[in-house]
């Protein structure tokens, strides 16, 4: 039985997800009295999928002596729970020494207090190393979900609510967009499969963005410092946050006669309050390191947080340095210091145009675009990047699901798929191939990228809801591909490349001379797509700079 939809395809421009599973699932709750239930359904569904991913393997499972990221997170709980604060950044640095800012340590301590109530053996000092018991794994998985439910998920709903009001989007459509953002497969697989707490950092960043949108500049500054205080990778957003806040404190004027941009007024009070809130938050986070230790303890934390001695990239990552290193062996003729300098120059060149634009045009609707351009510049060109760093640009990129433009949504869906593919070598190493494939299919089905399968290839009784089976030819096409022949060619070619690389990786053992050939093929394709997408972001950023809000 096919249910008649509320709208004909294309009759309402806000229904950008018409013809997708997420629209089918949530559109029956369009009535005002039912919309609260839709939000609970989204949260519960998110928890169920994340829990299902958590049944799989994780980083370092059954691989002594160092194991992997799961053991690192468990070990940090162990040392923060049992050692005085002054020893946190010094203890046994060869075995997963703490190398994140203090808020990660405080978070670990809080989780340790909770876990210690359940089973003290999970986190006994030294003797608990390598503990992989089922009950411990269940507890650790639970803490990731709990952290995400408390910080990241509410931030997503707050963002979609603000954006929905700006573009006059119905509440149920705001919830649909929230579900699209929450089902970003890369974040789910890294946090709930591989095992990390990236959603905490991203949640604080998103709360900072939300408060910027609501003009709460002091709260925005505080939340961004909390993000920095949890993981230093959020520095990749900091230039745009800085330029946007500065732009909100300075009024620029362009006289028609000269065409030059001039400063007409500076809001010194706002600038001072932003500075004070930022400095005070940093002091609150780092002061315990000095109070319960000494200044050397503070310096040690900084040294651990910024390990420039590690190298320009880790493992195989789809950025400029790792890709070009296939052909140019930089380490054979460039010192570490030179590599750091060149990466700094390239990174500055990459993000400064976005920073200057958002400084002169601090428009709220441009903020996700500028953040995406900046974070992608860091991923492509900066020093000390690993595969998981792609999660940083994916946050502002995924926020663009909130647009009404179907071409943009098609581009965002595509780059999310490319990002997931770029993580394949890591996820394969972790034993998460099943979760990888299932997440790819689920996320694309939810987004409507597989709607071409119905009604052409499936009988109507297998269609899950009203819109997919009734969707017009125009609406079927718009979800998978943008209305641009160049990008259609790029996207289709990239998917053919992904399929080919997976088939070769599965069936053909790499030659001994080139053991990483399929990994290098992965990063080459991914880097090419990331580079093109980065240029597209800049194109959109400059074409949208005259927006009204």
CSV table of C-alpha atoms in Angstrom, one decimal, residues 90-381:
chain,number,residue,atom,x,y,z
A,90,UNK,CA,55.0,12.4,32.9
A,91,UNK,CA,54.0,8.8,33.7
A,92,UNK,CA,55.5,6.0,31.5
A,93,UNK,CA,55.5,8.0,28.3
A,94,UNK,CA,56.5,5.0,26.2
A,95,UNK,CA,53.2,3.3,27.1
A,96,UNK,CA,50.4,5.6,25.8
A,97,UNK,CA,51.6,8.7,27.6
A,98,UNK,CA,48.9,11.3,27.9
A,99,UNK,CA,49.2,13.7,24.9
A,100,UNK,CA,45.9,15.5,24.9
A,101,UNK,CA,44.9,18.8,26.7
A,102,UNK,CA,43.8,18.7,30.3
A,103,UNK,CA,40.0,18.6,29.6
A,104,UNK,CA,40.6,15.1,28.1
A,105,UNK,CA,42.3,14.2,31.4
A,106,UNK,CA,39.5,15.6,33.5
A,107,UNK,CA,37.0,13.7,31.4
A,108,UNK,CA,39.0,10.5,31.8
A,109,UNK,CA,39.1,11.1,35.6
A,110,UNK,CA,35.3,11.5,35.7
A,111,UNK,CA,34.8,8.3,33.7
A,112,UNK,CA,37.3,6.6,36.0
A,113,UNK,CA,35.3,7.6,39.1
A,114,UNK,CA,32.2,6.1,37.5
A,115,UNK,CA,33.9,2.9,36.3
A,116,UNK,CA,35.6,2.4,39.7
A,117,UNK,CA,32.2,2.2,41.3
A,118,UNK,CA,31.3,-0.8,39.0
A,119,UNK,CA,34.6,-2.7,38.9
A,120,UNK,CA,37.9,-1.3,40.3
A,121,UNK,CA,39.8,-4.0,38.5
A,122,UNK,CA,39.2,-2.3,35.1
A,123,UNK,CA,41.5,0.5,36.0
A,124,UNK,CA,44.0,-0.8,38.5
A,125,UNK,CA,47.3,1.0,38.1
A,126,UNK,CA,49.7,-1.0,35.8
A,127,UNK,CA,48.1,-4.4,36.4
A,128,UNK,CA,45.1,-3.6,34.3
A,129,UNK,CA,47.1,-3.0,31.2
A,130,UNK,CA,45.7,-4.8,28.2
A,131,UNK,CA,42.4,-5.6,29.9
A,132,UNK,CA,39.9,-6.6,27.2
A,133,UNK,CA,37.1,-8.1,29.2
A,134,UNK,CA,33.6,-8.0,27.9
A,135,UNK,CA,32.3,-6.0,30.8
A,136,UNK,CA,35.1,-3.4,30.4
A,137,UNK,CA,34.5,-3.1,26.7
A,138,UNK,CA,30.7,-2.6,27.3
A,139,UNK,CA,31.5,0.1,29.8
A,140,UNK,CA,33.9,1.9,27.5
A,141,UNK,CA,31.4,1.8,24.6
A,142,UNK,CA,28.7,3.2,26.9
A,143,UNK,CA,30.9,6.1,27.9
A,144,UNK,CA,31.3,7.2,24.3
A,145,UNK,CA,27.6,7.0,23.7
A,146,UNK,CA,26.9,8.9,27.0
A,147,UNK,CA,29.4,11.6,26.1
A,148,UNK,CA,27.9,12.0,22.7
A,149,UNK,CA,24.3,12.1,24.0
A,150,UNK,CA,25.2,14.8,26.5
A,151,UNK,CA,27.2,17.1,24.3
A,152,UNK,CA,27.2,16.4,20.5
A,153,UNK,CA,23.6,15.4,19.9
A,154,UNK,CA,22.0,18.4,21.7
A,155,UNK,CA,24.4,20.7,19.8
A,156,UNK,CA,23.2,19.3,16.5
A,157,UNK,CA,19.6,19.9,17.4
A,158,UNK,CA,20.3,23.5,18.5
A,159,UNK,CA,22.1,24.2,15.2
A,160,UNK,CA,19.2,22.8,13.1
A,161,UNK,CA,16.7,24.8,15.2
A,162,UNK,CA,18.5,28.0,14.6
A,163,UNK,CA,19.0,27.3,10.9
A,164,UNK,CA,15.4,26.2,10.4
A,165,UNK,CA,14.2,29.5,11.7
A,166,UNK,CA,16.4,31.4,9.4
A,167,UNK,CA,15.2,29.6,6.2
A,168,UNK,CA,11.6,29.2,7.5
A,169,UNK,CA,11.9,25.4,7.7
A,170,UNK,CA,9.2,23.4,9.5
A,171,UNK,CA,10.2,21.7,12.8
A,172,UNK,CA,9.9,18.2,11.4
A,173,UNK,CA,12.3,19.2,8.5
A,174,UNK,CA,14.7,20.5,11.1
A,175,UNK,CA,14.6,17.1,12.8
A,176,UNK,CA,15.2,15.4,9.4
A,177,UNK,CA,18.3,17.5,8.9
A,178,UNK,CA,19.5,16.7,12.4
A,179,UNK,CA,19.2,13.0,11.5
A,180,UNK,CA,21.2,13.5,8.3
A,181,UNK,CA,24.0,15.3,10.3
A,182,UNK,CA,24.0,12.6,13.1
A,183,UNK,CA,24.4,9.8,10.6
A,184,UNK,CA,27.7,10.9,9.3
A,185,UNK,CA,29.3,7.4,9.0
A,186,UNK,CA,33.0,8.4,9.5
A,187,UNK,CA,32.4,9.9,12.9
A,188,UNK,CA,30.2,6.9,14.0
A,189,UNK,CA,32.9,4.4,12.9
A,190,UNK,CA,35.8,6.2,14.4
A,191,UNK,CA,34.2,6.9,17.8
A,192,UNK,CA,32.1,3.8,18.2
A,193,UNK,CA,34.2,1.3,16.2
A,194,UNK,CA,37.8,2.3,16.2
A,195,UNK,CA,37.2,4.0,19.6
A,196,UNK,CA,37.7,7.6,20.5
A,197,UNK,CA,35.8,10.5,22.0
A,198,UNK,CA,35.9,12.9,19.0
A,199,UNK,CA,32.2,13.8,19.4
A,200,UNK,CA,33.0,15.6,22.7
A,201,UNK,CA,35.5,18.0,20.9
A,202,UNK,CA,33.1,18.3,17.9
A,203,UNK,CA,30.2,18.9,20.3
A,204,UNK,CA,32.0,21.8,22.0
A,205,UNK,CA,32.9,23.2,18.7
A,206,UNK,CA,29.4,23.0,17.5
A,207,UNK,CA,28.1,24.7,20.7
A,208,UNK,CA,30.6,27.4,20.0
A,209,UNK,CA,29.2,27.8,16.5
A,210,UNK,CA,25.6,27.8,17.8
A,211,UNK,CA,26.4,30.6,20.2
A,212,UNK,CA,28.1,32.6,17.4
A,213,UNK,CA,24.9,32.3,15.5
A,214,UNK,CA,22.9,33.5,18.4
A,215,UNK,CA,25.4,36.4,19.0
A,216,UNK,CA,26.5,35.0,22.4
A,217,UNK,CA,30.1,35.8,21.8
A,218,UNK,CA,31.4,35.2,25.3
A,219,UNK,CA,29.8,31.8,25.5
A,220,UNK,CA,31.0,31.0,22.0
A,221,UNK,CA,34.6,31.8,23.1
A,222,UNK,CA,34.2,29.6,26.2
A,223,UNK,CA,32.9,26.6,24.4
A,224,UNK,CA,35.6,26.9,21.7
A,225,UNK,CA,38.3,26.9,24.4
A,226,UNK,CA,36.7,23.8,25.9
A,227,UNK,CA,36.9,22.2,22.5
A,228,UNK,CA,40.6,23.2,22.3
A,229,UNK,CA,41.0,22.0,25.9
A,230,UNK,CA,39.7,18.6,25.0
A,231,UNK,CA,41.6,17.9,21.7
A,232,UNK,CA,44.1,20.2,20.1
A,233,UNK,CA,42.9,19.3,16.7
A,234,UNK,CA,40.1,21.8,17.0
A,235,UNK,CA,42.9,24.4,16.3
A,236,UNK,CA,42.0,23.7,12.7
A,237,UNK,CA,38.9,25.8,13.2
A,238,UNK,CA,40.6,28.6,15.2
A,239,UNK,CA,41.6,31.0,12.4
A,240,UNK,CA,38.0,31.3,11.3
A,241,UNK,CA,36.6,31.6,14.8
A,242,UNK,CA,39.2,34.3,15.4
A,243,UNK,CA,38.5,36.2,12.2
A,244,UNK,CA,34.7,35.9,12.6
A,245,UNK,CA,34.8,37.2,16.2
A,246,UNK,CA,37.1,40.0,15.1
A,247,UNK,CA,34.8,40.9,12.2
A,248,UNK,CA,31.9,41.1,14.7
A,249,UNK,CA,33.9,43.6,16.7
A,250,UNK,CA,34.9,45.8,13.7
A,251,UNK,CA,32.6,47.5,11.3
A,252,UNK,CA,34.0,47.7,7.8
A,253,UNK,CA,32.9,50.3,5.2
A,254,UNK,CA,33.6,50.4,1.5
A,255,UNK,CA,33.3,53.9,0.1
A,256,UNK,CA,31.8,53.9,-3.4
A,257,UNK,CA,34.5,56.4,-4.6
A,258,UNK,CA,37.6,54.4,-3.8
A,259,UNK,CA,36.3,50.9,-3.5
A,260,UNK,CA,38.8,50.3,-0.6
A,261,UNK,CA,37.5,48.6,2.6
A,262,UNK,CA,38.0,50.8,5.6
A,263,UNK,CA,37.4,50.4,9.3
A,264,UNK,CA,34.6,52.6,10.5
A,265,UNK,CA,34.1,51.5,14.1
A,266,UNK,CA,35.6,49.1,16.7
A,267,UNK,CA,33.5,47.7,19.5
A,268,UNK,CA,36.3,47.6,22.1
A,269,UNK,CA,34.0,46.4,24.9
A,270,UNK,CA,32.9,43.4,23.0
A,271,UNK,CA,36.5,42.7,22.0
A,272,UNK,CA,37.6,43.0,25.6
A,273,UNK,CA,34.9,40.7,26.9
A,274,UNK,CA,35.7,38.0,24.3
A,275,UNK,CA,39.4,38.2,25.2
A,276,UNK,CA,38.7,38.0,28.9
A,277,UNK,CA,36.4,35.0,28.6
A,278,UNK,CA,38.9,33.2,26.4
A,279,UNK,CA,41.8,33.8,28.7
A,280,UNK,CA,39.9,33.0,31.9
A,281,UNK,CA,38.7,29.7,30.4
A,282,UNK,CA,42.2,28.7,29.4
A,283,UNK,CA,43.4,29.6,33.0
A,284,UNK,CA,40.7,27.5,34.6
A,285,UNK,CA,41.7,24.5,32.4
A,286,UNK,CA,45.4,24.7,32.8
A,287,UNK,CA,45.8,26.2,36.3
A,288,UNK,CA,45.4,22.9,38.2
A,289,UNK,CA,48.6,21.7,36.4
A,290,UNK,CA,50.5,24.5,38.1
A,291,UNK,CA,48.6,24.6,41.4
A,292,UNK,CA,49.0,20.8,42.0
A,293,UNK,CA,52.4,20.6,40.3
A,294,UNK,CA,54.6,23.4,39.1
A,295,UNK,CA,55.2,25.5,36.0
A,296,UNK,CA,57.4,22.7,34.5
A,297,UNK,CA,54.3,20.5,34.7
A,298,UNK,CA,52.5,23.0,32.5
A,299,UNK,CA,55.3,23.1,30.0
A,300,UNK,CA,55.4,19.3,29.9
A,301,UNK,CA,51.7,19.3,29.0
A,302,UNK,CA,52.4,21.7,26.1
A,303,UNK,CA,55.3,19.6,24.9
A,304,UNK,CA,53.1,16.5,24.9
A,305,UNK,CA,50.1,18.2,23.2
A,306,UNK,CA,52.3,19.5,20.3
A,307,UNK,CA,54.7,16.7,19.4
A,308,UNK,CA,56.4,18.3,16.4
A,309,UNK,CA,59.1,15.6,16.5
A,310,UNK,CA,56.7,12.9,15.2
A,311,UNK,CA,56.8,13.8,11.5
A,312,UNK,CA,54.8,15.5,8.9
A,313,UNK,CA,52.1,12.8,8.6
A,314,UNK,CA,51.3,9.5,10.3
A,315,UNK,CA,50.7,6.2,8.4
A,316,UNK,CA,49.0,6.8,5.0
A,317,UNK,CA,46.7,9.8,4.9
A,318,UNK,CA,44.9,11.4,1.9
A,319,UNK,CA,46.6,14.8,2.1
A,320,UNK,CA,49.1,16.7,-0.1
A,321,UNK,CA,52.2,15.6,1.7
A,322,UNK,CA,51.5,11.9,1.8
A,323,UNK,CA,50.2,11.8,-1.8
A,324,UNK,CA,53.2,13.7,-3.2
A,325,UNK,CA,55.6,11.7,-1.0
A,326,UNK,CA,54.8,8.8,-3.4
A,327,UNK,CA,56.8,10.6,-6.0
A,328,UNK,CA,59.0,13.0,-4.0
A,329,UNK,CA,60.7,11.5,-0.9
A,330,UNK,CA,60.9,14.7,1.2
A,331,UNK,CA,62.7,13.2,4.1
A,332,UNK,CA,65.7,12.4,1.9
A,333,UNK,CA,66.5,16.0,1.2
A,334,UNK,CA,64.5,18.2,3.6
A,335,UNK,CA,65.0,18.5,7.4
A,336,UNK,CA,62.1,18.3,9.8
A,337,UNK,CA,62.4,22.1,10.4
A,338,UNK,CA,62.1,22.8,6.6
A,339,UNK,CA,59.1,20.5,6.3
A,340,UNK,CA,57.4,22.3,9.2
A,341,UNK,CA,58.1,25.7,7.6
A,342,UNK,CA,56.8,24.6,4.2
A,343,UNK,CA,53.7,23.0,5.6
A,344,UNK,CA,53.0,26.2,7.6
A,345,UNK,CA,53.3,28.3,4.4
A,346,UNK,CA,51.0,26.1,2.5
A,347,UNK,CA,48.4,25.9,5.3
A,348,UNK,CA,48.4,29.7,5.7
A,349,UNK,CA,48.0,30.1,2.0
A,350,UNK,CA,45.1,27.6,2.1
A,351,UNK,CA,43.0,29.2,4.9
A,352,UNK,CA,43.9,32.9,4.7
A,353,UNK,CA,41.4,33.7,1.9
A,354,UNK,CA,38.6,32.2,3.9
A,355,UNK,CA,39.8,34.1,7.0
A,356,UNK,CA,40.0,37.5,5.3
A,357,UNK,CA,36.6,37.0,3.6
A,358,UNK,CA,34.9,36.1,6.9
A,359,UNK,CA,36.6,39.0,8.6
A,360,UNK,CA,35.2,41.5,6.1
A,361,UNK,CA,31.9,39.7,5.6
A,362,UNK,CA,31.1,38.1,9.0
A,363,UNK,CA,27.8,36.6,7.8
A,364,UNK,CA,26.4,33.8,9.8
A,365,UNK,CA,25.4,31.7,6.8
A,366,UNK,CA,29.0,31.9,5.6
A,367,UNK,CA,30.4,30.5,8.8
A,368,UNK,CA,30.1,26.7,8.0
A,369,UNK,CA,31.6,27.3,4.5
A,370,UNK,CA,34.6,29.2,5.9
A,371,UNK,CA,35.2,26.7,8.7
A,372,UNK,CA,35.0,23.9,6.1
A,373,UNK,CA,37.6,25.7,3.8
A,374,UNK,CA,39.9,26.3,6.7
A,375,UNK,CA,39.7,22.9,8.3
A,376,UNK,CA,40.2,21.2,4.9
A,377,UNK,CA,43.2,23.4,4.3
A,378,UNK,CA,44.7,22.1,7.6
A,379,UNK,CA,43.9,18.5,6.6
A,380,UNK,CA,45.5,18.9,3.2
A,381,UNK,CA,48.6,20.9,4.0
